[in-house]
PDB file of C-alpha atoms in Angstrom:
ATOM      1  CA  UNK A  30     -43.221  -4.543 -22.775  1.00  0.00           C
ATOM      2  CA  UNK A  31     -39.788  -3.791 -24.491  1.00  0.00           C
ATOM      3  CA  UNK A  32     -41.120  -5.344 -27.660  1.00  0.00           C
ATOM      4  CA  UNK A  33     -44.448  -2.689 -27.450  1.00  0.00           C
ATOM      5  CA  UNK A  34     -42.363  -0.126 -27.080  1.00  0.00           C
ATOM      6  CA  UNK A  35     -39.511  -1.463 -29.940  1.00  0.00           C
ATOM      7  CA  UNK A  36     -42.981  -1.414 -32.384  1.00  0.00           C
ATOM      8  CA  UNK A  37     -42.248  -5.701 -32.550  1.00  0.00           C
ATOM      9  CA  UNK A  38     -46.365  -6.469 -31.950  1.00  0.00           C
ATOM     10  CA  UNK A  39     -47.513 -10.070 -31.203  1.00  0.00           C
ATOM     11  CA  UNK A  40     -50.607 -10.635 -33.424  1.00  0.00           C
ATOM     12  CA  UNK A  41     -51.427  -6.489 -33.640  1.00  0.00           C
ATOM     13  CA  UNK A  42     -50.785  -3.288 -31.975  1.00  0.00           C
ATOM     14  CA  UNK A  43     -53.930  -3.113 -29.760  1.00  0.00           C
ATOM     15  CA  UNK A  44     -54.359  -6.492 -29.447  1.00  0.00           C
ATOM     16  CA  UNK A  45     -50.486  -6.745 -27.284  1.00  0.00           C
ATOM     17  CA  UNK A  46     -50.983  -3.746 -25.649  1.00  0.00           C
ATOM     18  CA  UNK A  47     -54.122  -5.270 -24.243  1.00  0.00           C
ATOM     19  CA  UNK A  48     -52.097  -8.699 -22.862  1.00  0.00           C
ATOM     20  CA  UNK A  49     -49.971  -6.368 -21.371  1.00  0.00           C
ATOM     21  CA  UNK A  50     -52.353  -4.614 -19.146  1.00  0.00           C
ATOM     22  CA  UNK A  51     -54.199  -7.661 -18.363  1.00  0.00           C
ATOM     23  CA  UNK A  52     -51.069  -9.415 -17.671  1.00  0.00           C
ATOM     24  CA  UNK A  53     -49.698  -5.408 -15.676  1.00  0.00           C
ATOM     25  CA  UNK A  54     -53.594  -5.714 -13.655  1.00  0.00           C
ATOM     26  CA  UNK A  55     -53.121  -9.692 -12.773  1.00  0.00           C
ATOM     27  CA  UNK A  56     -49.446  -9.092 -11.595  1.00  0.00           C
ATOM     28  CA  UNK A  57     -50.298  -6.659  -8.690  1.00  0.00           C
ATOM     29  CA  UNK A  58     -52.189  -9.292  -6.947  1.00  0.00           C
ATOM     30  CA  UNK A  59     -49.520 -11.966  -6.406  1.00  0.00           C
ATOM     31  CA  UNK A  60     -47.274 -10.589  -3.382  1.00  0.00           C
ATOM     32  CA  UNK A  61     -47.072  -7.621  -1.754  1.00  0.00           C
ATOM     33  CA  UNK A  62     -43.297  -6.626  -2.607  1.00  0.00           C
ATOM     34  CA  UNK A  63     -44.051  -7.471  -6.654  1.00  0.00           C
ATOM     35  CA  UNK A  64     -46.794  -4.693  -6.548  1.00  0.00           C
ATOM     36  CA  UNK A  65     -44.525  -2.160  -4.709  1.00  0.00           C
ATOM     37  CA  UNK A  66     -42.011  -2.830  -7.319  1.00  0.00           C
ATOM     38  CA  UNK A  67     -44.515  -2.847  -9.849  1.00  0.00           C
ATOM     39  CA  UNK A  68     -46.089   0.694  -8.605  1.00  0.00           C
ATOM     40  CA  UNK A  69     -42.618   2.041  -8.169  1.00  0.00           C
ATOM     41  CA  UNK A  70     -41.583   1.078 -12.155  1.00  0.00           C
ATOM     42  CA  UNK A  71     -45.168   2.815 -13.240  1.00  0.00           C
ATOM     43  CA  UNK A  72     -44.038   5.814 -10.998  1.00  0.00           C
ATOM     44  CA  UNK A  73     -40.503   6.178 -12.000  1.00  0.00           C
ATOM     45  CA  UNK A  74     -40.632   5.748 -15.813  1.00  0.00           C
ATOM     46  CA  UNK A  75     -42.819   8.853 -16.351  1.00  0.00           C
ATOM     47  CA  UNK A  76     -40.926  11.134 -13.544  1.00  0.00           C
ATOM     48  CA  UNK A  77     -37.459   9.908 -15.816  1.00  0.00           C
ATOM     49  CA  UNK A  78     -39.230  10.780 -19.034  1.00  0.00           C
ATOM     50  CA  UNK A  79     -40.220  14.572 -17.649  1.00  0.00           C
ATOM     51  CA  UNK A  80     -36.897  15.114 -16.423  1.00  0.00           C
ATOM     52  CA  UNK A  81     -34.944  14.427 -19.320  1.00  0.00           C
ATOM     53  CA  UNK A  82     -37.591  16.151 -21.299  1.00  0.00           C
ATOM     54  CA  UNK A  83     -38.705  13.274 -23.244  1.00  0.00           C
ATOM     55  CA  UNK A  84     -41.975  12.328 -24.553  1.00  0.00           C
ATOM     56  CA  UNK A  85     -44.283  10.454 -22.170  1.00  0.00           C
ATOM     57  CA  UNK A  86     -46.755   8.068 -24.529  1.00  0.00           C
ATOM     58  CA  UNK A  87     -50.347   7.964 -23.587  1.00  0.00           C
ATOM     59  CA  UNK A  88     -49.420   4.041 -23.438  1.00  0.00           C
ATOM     60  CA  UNK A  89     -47.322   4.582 -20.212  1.00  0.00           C
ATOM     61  CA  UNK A  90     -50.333   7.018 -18.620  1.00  0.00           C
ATOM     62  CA  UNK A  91     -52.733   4.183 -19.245  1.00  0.00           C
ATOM     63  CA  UNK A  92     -50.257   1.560 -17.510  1.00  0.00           C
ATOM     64  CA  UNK A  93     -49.443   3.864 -14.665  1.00  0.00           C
ATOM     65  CA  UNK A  94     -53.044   4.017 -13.862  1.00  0.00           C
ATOM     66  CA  UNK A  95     -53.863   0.340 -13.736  1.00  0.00           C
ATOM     67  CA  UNK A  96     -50.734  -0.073 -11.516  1.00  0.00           C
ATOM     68  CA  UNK A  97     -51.892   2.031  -8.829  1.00  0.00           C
ATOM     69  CA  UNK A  98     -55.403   0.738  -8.997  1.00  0.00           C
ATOM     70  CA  UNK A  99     -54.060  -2.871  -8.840  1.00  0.00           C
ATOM     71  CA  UNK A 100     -52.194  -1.826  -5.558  1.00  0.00           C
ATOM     72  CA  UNK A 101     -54.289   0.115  -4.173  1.00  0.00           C
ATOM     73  CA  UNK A 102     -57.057  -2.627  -4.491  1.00  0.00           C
ATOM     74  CA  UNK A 103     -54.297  -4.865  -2.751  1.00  0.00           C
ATOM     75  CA  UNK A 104     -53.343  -2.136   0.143  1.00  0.00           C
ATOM     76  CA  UNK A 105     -56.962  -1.778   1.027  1.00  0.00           C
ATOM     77  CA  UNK A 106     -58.344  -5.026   0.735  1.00  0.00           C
ATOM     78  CA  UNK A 107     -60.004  -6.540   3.871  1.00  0.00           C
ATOM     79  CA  UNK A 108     -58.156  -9.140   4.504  1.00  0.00           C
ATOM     80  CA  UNK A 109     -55.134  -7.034   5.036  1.00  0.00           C
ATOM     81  CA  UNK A 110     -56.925  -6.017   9.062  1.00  0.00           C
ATOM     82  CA  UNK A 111     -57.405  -9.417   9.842  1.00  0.00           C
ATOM     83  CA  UNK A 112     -53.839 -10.622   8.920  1.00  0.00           C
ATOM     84  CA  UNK A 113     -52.131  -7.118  10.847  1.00  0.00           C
ATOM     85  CA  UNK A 114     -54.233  -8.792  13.825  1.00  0.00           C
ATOM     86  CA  UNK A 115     -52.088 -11.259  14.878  1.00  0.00           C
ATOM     87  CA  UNK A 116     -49.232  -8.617  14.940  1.00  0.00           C
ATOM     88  CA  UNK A 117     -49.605  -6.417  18.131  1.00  0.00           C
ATOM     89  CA  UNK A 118     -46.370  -4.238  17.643  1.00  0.00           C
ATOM     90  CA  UNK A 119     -46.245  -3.692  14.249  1.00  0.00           C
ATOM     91  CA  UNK A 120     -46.412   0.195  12.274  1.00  0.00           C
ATOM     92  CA  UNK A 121     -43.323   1.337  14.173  1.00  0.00           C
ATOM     93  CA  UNK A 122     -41.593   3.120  11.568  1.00  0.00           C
ATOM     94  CA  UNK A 123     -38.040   4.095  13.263  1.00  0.00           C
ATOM     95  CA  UNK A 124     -37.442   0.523  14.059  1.00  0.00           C
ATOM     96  CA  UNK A 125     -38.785  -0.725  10.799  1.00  0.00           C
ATOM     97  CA  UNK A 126     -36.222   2.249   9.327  1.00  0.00           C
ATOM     98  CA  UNK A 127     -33.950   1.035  11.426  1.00  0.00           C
ATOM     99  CA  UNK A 128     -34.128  -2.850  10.814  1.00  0.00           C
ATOM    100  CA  UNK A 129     -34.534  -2.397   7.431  1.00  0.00           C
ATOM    101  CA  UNK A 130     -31.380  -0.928   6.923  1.00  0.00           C
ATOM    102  CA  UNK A 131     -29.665  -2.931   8.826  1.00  0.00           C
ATOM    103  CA  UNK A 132     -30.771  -6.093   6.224  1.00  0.00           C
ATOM    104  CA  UNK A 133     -30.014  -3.424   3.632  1.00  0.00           C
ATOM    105  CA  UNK A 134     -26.468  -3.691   4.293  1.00  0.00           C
ATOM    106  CA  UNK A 135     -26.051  -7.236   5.277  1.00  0.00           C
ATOM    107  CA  UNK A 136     -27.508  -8.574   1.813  1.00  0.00           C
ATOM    108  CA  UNK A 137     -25.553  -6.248  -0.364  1.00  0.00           C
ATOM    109  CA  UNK A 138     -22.514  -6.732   1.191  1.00  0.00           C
ATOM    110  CA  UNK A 139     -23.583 -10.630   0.668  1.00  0.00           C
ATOM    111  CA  UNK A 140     -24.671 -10.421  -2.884  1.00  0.00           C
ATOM    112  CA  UNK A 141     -21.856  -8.573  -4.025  1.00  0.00           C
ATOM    113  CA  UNK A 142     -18.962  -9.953  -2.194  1.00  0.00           C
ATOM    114  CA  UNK A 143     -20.042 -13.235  -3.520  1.00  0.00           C
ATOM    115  CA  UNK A 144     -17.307 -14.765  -5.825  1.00  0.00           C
ATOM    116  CA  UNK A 145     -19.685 -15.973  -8.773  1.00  0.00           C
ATOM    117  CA  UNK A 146     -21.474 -12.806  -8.433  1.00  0.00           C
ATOM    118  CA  UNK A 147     -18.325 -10.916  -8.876  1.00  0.00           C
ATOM    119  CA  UNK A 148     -16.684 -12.706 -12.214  1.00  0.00           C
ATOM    120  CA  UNK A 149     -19.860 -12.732 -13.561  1.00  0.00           C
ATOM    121  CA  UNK A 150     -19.967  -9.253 -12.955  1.00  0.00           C
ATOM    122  CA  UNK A 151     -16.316  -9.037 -14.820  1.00  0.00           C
ATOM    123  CA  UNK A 152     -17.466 -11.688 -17.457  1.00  0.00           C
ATOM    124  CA  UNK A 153     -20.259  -8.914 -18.440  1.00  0.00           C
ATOM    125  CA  UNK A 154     -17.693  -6.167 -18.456  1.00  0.00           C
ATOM    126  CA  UNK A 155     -15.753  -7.943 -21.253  1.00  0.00           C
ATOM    127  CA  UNK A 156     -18.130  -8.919 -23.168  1.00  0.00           C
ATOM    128  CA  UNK A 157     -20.558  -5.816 -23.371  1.00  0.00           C
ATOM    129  CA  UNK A 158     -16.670  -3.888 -24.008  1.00  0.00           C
ATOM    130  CA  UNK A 159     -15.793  -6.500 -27.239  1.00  0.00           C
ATOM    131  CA  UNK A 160     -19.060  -6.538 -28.515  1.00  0.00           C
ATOM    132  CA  UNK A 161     -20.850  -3.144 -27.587  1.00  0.00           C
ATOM    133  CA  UNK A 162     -22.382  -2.825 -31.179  1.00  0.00           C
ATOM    134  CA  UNK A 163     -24.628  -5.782 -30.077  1.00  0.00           C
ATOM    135  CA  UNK A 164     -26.190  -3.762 -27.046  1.00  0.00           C
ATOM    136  CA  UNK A 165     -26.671  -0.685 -28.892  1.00  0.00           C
ATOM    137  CA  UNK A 166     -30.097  -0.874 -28.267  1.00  0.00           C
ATOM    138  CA  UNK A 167     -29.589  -0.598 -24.196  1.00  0.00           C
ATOM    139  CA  UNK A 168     -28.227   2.933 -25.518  1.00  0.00           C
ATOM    140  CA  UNK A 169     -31.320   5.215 -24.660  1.00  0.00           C
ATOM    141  CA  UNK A 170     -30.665   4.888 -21.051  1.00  0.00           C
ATOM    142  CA  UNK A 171     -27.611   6.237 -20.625  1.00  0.00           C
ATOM    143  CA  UNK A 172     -29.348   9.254 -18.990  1.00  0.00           C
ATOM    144  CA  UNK A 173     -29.552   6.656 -16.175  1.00  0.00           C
ATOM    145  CA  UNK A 174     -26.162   7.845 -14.529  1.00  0.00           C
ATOM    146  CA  UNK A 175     -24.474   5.210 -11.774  1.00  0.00           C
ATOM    147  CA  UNK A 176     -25.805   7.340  -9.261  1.00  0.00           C
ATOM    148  CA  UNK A 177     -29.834   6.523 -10.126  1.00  0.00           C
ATOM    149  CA  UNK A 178     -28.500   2.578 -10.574  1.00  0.00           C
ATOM    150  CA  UNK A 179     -27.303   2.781  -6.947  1.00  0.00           C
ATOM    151  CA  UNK A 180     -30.635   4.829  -6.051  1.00  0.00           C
ATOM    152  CA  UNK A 181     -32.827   1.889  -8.068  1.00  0.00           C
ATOM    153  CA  UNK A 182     -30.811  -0.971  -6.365  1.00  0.00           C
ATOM    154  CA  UNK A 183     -31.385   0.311  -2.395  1.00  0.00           C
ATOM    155  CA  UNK A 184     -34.950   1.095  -3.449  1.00  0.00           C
ATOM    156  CA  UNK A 185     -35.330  -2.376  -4.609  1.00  0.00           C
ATOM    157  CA  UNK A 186     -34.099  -3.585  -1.423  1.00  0.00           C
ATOM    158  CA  UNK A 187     -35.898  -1.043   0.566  1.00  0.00           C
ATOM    159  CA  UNK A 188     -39.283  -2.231  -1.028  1.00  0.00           C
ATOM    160  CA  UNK A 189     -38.998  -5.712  -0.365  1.00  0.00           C
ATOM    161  CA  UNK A 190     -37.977  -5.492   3.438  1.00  0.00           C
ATOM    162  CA  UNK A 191     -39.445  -2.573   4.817  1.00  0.00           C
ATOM    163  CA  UNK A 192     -43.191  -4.181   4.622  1.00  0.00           C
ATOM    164  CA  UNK A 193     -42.106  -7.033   6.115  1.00  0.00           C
ATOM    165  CA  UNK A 194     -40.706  -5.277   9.420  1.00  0.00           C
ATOM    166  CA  UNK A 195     -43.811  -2.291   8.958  1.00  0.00           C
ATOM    167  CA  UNK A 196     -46.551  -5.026   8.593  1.00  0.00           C
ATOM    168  CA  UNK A 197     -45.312  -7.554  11.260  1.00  0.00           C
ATOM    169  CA  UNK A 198     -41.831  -6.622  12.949  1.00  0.00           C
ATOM    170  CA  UNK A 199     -40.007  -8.926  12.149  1.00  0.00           C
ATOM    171  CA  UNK A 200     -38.463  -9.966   8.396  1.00  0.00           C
ATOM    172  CA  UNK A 201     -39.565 -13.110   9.260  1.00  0.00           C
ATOM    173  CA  UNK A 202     -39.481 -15.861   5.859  1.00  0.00           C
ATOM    174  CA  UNK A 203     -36.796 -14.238   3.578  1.00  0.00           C
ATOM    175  CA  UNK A 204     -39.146 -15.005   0.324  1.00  0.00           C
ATOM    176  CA  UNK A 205     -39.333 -11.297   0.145  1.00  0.00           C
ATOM    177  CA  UNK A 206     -35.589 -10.681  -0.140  1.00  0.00           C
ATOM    178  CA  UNK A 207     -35.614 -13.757  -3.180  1.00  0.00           C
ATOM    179  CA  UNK A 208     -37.396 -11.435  -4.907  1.00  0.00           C
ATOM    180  CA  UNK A 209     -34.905  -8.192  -4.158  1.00  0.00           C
ATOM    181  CA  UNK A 210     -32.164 -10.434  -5.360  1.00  0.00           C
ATOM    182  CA  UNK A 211     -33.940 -11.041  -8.954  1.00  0.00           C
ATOM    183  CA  UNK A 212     -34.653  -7.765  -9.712  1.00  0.00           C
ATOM    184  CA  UNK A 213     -31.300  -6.172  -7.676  1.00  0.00           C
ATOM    185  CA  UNK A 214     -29.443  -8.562 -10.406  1.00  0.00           C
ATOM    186  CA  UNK A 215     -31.092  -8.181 -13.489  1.00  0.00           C
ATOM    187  CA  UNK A 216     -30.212  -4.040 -12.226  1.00  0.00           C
ATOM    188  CA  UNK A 217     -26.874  -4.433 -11.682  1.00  0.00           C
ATOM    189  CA  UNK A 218     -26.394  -5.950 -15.078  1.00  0.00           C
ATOM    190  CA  UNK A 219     -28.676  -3.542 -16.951  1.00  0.00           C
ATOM    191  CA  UNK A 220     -25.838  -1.326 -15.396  1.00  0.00           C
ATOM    192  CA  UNK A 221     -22.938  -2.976 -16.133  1.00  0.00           C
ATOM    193  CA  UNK A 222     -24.068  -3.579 -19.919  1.00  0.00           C
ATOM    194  CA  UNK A 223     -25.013   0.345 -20.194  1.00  0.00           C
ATOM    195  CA  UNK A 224     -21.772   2.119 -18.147  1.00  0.00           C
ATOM    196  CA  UNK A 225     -18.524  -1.074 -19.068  1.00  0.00           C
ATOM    197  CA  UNK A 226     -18.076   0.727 -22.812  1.00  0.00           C
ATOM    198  CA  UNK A 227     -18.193   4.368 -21.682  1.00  0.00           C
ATOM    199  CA  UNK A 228     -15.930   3.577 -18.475  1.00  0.00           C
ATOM    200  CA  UNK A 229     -13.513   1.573 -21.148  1.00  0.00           C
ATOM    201  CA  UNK A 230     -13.152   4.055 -23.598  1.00  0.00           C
ATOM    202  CA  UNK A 231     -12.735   6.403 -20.538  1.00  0.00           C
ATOM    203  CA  UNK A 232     -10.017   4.941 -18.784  1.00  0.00           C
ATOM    204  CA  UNK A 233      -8.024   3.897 -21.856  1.00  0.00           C
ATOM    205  CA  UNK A 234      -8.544   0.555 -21.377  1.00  0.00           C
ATOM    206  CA  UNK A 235     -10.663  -0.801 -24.293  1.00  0.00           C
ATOM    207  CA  UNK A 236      -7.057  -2.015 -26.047  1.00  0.00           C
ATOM    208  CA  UNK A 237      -6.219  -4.007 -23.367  1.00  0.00           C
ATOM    209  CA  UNK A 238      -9.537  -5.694 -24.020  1.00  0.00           C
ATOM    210  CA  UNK A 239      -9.056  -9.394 -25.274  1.00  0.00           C
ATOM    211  CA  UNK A 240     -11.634 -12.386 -26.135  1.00  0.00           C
ATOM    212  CA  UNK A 241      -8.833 -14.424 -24.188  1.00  0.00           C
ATOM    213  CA  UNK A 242     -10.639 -12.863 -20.649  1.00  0.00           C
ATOM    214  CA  UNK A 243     -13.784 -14.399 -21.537  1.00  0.00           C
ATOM    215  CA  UNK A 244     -12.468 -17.904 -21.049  1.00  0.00           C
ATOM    216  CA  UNK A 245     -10.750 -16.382 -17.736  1.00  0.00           C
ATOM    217  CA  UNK A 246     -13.791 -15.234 -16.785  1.00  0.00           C
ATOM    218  CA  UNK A 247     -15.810 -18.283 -17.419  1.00  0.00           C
ATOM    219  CA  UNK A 248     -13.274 -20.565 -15.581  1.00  0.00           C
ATOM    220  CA  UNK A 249     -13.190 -18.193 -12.626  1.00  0.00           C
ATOM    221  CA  UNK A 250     -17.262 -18.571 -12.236  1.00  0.00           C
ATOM    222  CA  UNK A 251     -17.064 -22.347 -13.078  1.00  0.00           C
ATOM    223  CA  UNK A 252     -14.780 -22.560  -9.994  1.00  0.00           C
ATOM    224  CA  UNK A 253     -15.889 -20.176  -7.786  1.00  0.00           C
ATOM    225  CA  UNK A 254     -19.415 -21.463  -8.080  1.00  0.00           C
ATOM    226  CA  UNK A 255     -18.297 -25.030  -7.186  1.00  0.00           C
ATOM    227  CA  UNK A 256     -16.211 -23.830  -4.051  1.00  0.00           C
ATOM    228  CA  UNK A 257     -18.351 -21.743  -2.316  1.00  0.00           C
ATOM    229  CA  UNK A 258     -22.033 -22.142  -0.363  1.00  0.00           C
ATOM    230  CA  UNK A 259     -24.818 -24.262  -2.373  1.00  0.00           C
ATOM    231  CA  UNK A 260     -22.602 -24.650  -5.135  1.00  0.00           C
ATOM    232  CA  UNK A 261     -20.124 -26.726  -2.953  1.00  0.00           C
ATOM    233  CA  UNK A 262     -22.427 -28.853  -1.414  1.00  0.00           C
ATOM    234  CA  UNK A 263     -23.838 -30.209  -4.340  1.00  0.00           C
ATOM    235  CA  UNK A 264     -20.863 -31.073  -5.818  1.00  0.00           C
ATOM    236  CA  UNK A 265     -20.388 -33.157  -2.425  1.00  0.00           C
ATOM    237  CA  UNK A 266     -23.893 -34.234  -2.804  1.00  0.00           C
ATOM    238  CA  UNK A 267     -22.982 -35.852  -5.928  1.00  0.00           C
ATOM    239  CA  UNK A 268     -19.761 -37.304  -5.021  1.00  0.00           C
ATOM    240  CA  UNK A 269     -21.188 -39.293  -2.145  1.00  0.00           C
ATOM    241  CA  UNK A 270     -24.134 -40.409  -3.656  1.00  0.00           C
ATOM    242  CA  UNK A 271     -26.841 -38.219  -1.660  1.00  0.00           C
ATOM    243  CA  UNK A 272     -28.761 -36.961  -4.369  1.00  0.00           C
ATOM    244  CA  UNK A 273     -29.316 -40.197  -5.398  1.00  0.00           C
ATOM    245  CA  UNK A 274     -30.276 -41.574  -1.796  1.00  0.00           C
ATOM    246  CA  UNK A 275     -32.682 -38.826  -1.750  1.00  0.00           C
ATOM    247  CA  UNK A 276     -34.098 -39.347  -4.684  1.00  0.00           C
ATOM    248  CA  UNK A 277     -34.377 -42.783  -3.860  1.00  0.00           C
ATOM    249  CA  UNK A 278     -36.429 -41.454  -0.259  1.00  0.00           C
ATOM    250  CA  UNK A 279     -38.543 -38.858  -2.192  1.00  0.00           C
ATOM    251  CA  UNK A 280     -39.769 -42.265  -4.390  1.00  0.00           C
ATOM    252  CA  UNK A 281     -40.330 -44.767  -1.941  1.00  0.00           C
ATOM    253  CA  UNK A 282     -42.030 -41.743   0.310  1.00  0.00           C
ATOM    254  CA  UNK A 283     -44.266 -40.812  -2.705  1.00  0.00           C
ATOM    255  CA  UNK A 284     -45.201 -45.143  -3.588  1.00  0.00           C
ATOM    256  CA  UNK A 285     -46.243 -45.102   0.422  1.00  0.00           C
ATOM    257  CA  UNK A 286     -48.460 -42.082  -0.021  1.00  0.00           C
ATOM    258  CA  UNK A 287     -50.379 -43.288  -3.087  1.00  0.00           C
ATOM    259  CA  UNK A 288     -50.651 -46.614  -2.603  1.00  0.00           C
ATOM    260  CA  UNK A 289     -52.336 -46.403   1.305  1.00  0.00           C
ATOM    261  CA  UNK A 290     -55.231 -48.222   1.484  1.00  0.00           C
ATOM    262  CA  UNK A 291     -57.105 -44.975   3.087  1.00  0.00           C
ATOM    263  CA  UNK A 292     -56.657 -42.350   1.007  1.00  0.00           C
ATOM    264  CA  UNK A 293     -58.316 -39.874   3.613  1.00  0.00           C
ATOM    265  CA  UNK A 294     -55.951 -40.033   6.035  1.00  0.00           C
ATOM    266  CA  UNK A 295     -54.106 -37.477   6.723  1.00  0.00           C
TER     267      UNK A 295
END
C-alpha cells in the first residue's frame, strides 16, 4: 500500500493495485477485530484527507468500498446467529462500555509501563532525532497532531475488546488484545518517529543529542528484556536446561504419535 501510493509498482500500476484489493477483500474475512480495524483505516484516511483539504484519489474510494463490503459480508453472515446462541446475556452495551474500559486501562498502563517497551521507546527518540533526514518521508503526516495518535491508539484498543464483551460478555481468550498490541505498537512508533524531531528542536534539546545514547539505549533494552516477565524466564529456561528437556519431550511425544501401530486412534 505505501509503495502504490509512493508510485514504486510491483510488475505495473494496475496490475498492484489489483493484489492490493484482492489481498484488502481476503483480509476482512480472517477475525473479527482485523476487519474493524481494517473498516476503521478505510474510514479514517478519507475523513483525514477532507479535513486537511487534501486530495482524496479515486484509488482510496475504490478501497473504502471493498472494505465495508468485506465487513459487512462478515457482520451479516449466518453463522454469526448461531455462534451469539450460546451467549444468553450478551448486547448489553453499558457493561460492555463499562468492561471495556476497564481492559482499556489495565493494558495500557501494562504496555507502556513495561521496561523494554519504554527504552525502546527512548532508543526511537534518539535515533529518529540524529538521523531525521532518513524519515523524511514519514513527513506528510505531521497533520496527525499527538492528540489524533492518542485518539488512534484507544480506538485500537476499543475495537479489539469491545466485540468481545458486546458479542459474548466476557473478554474471554485475549487473542483479540494480541492483535491491539501489534497495531497499538507499530502506532506509537509511527508517533514517536513523526513528533521526537519537532519536540527536539522545540525544547532545545537536539545538541544534547549524542550517538553515545544509542548504545545506552540498546544496553538498557538488552537488560530490561532479560529481567523482567517472559524475557526472564527464558533466560532461566536456558540456564537449567528446560528448553532442552522439552525439546527432548516434544520429540519423543511426536516418535510415539507417528510410529503407533493404529494410526486411527485418537
Amino acid at each position: 500500500l505505501c509503495n502504490y501510493f509512493n508510485e514504486i509498482f510491483f510488475i505495473g500500476k494496475y496490475f498492484h493495485l489489483f493484489l492490493l484489493l484482492c489481498f484488502l477483500f481476503a483480509a476482512t474475512g480472517f477475525n473479527e477485530v482485523l476487519t474493524f480495524l481494517i473498516a476503521s483505516f478505510h474510514i479514517a484516511v478519507p475523513g483525514v484527507l477532507m479535513m486537511n483539504k487534501k486530495k482524496i484519489r479515486f484509488e482510496w474510494w475504490v478501497a473504502f468500498a471493498i472494505s465495508l463490503t468485506g465487513t459487512g459480508m462478515m457482520i451479516f453472515s449466518p453463522g454469526n446467529s448461531v455462534r451469539s446462541a450460546y451467549f444468553s446475556d450478551h448486547h448489553d452495551l453499558i457493561r460492555s462500555v463499562f468492561y471495556t474500559a476497564l481492559q482499556m486501562a489495565r493494558f495500557i498502563f501494562d504496555w507502556i509501563s513495561n521496561l523494554p517497551f519504554i527504552f525502546s521507546t527512548l532508543l526511537l527518540m534518539v535515533v529518529s532525532i540524529l538521523y531525521k533526514e532518513k524519515f523524511i518521508s514519514f513527513r506528510k503526516f505531521n497533520f496527525l497532531k499527538p492528540v489524533w495518535f492518542a485518539v488512534i491508539l484507544l480506538w485500537i484498543l476499543f475495537v479489539c475488546i469491545f466485540p468481545a464483551y458486546w458479542e459474548t460478555n466476557i473478554l474471554g481468550q485475549q487473542r483479540t488484545v494480541n492483535t491491539a498490541c501489534f497495531f497499538f505498537t507499530m502506532a506509537w512508533f509511527l508517533g514517536v518517529v513523526i513528533h521526537a524531531p519537532v519536540l527536539a528542536e522545540k525544547i532545545n534539546l537536539t545538541s544534547g543529542i549524542n550517538r553515545n545514547l544509542l548504545y545506552t539505549a540498546l544496553l538498557l533494552i538488552f537488560f530490561s528484556i532479560a529481567a523482567t516477565k517472559n524475557g526472564y524466564d527464558v533466560f532461566l529456561d536456558l540456564f537449567y536446561g528446560k528448553a532442552k528437556g522439552y525439546d527432548h519431550q516434544m520429540n519423543e511425544r511426536y516418535s510415539i504419535l507417528m510410529n503407533s501401530k493404529d494410526q486411527n486412534k485418537t
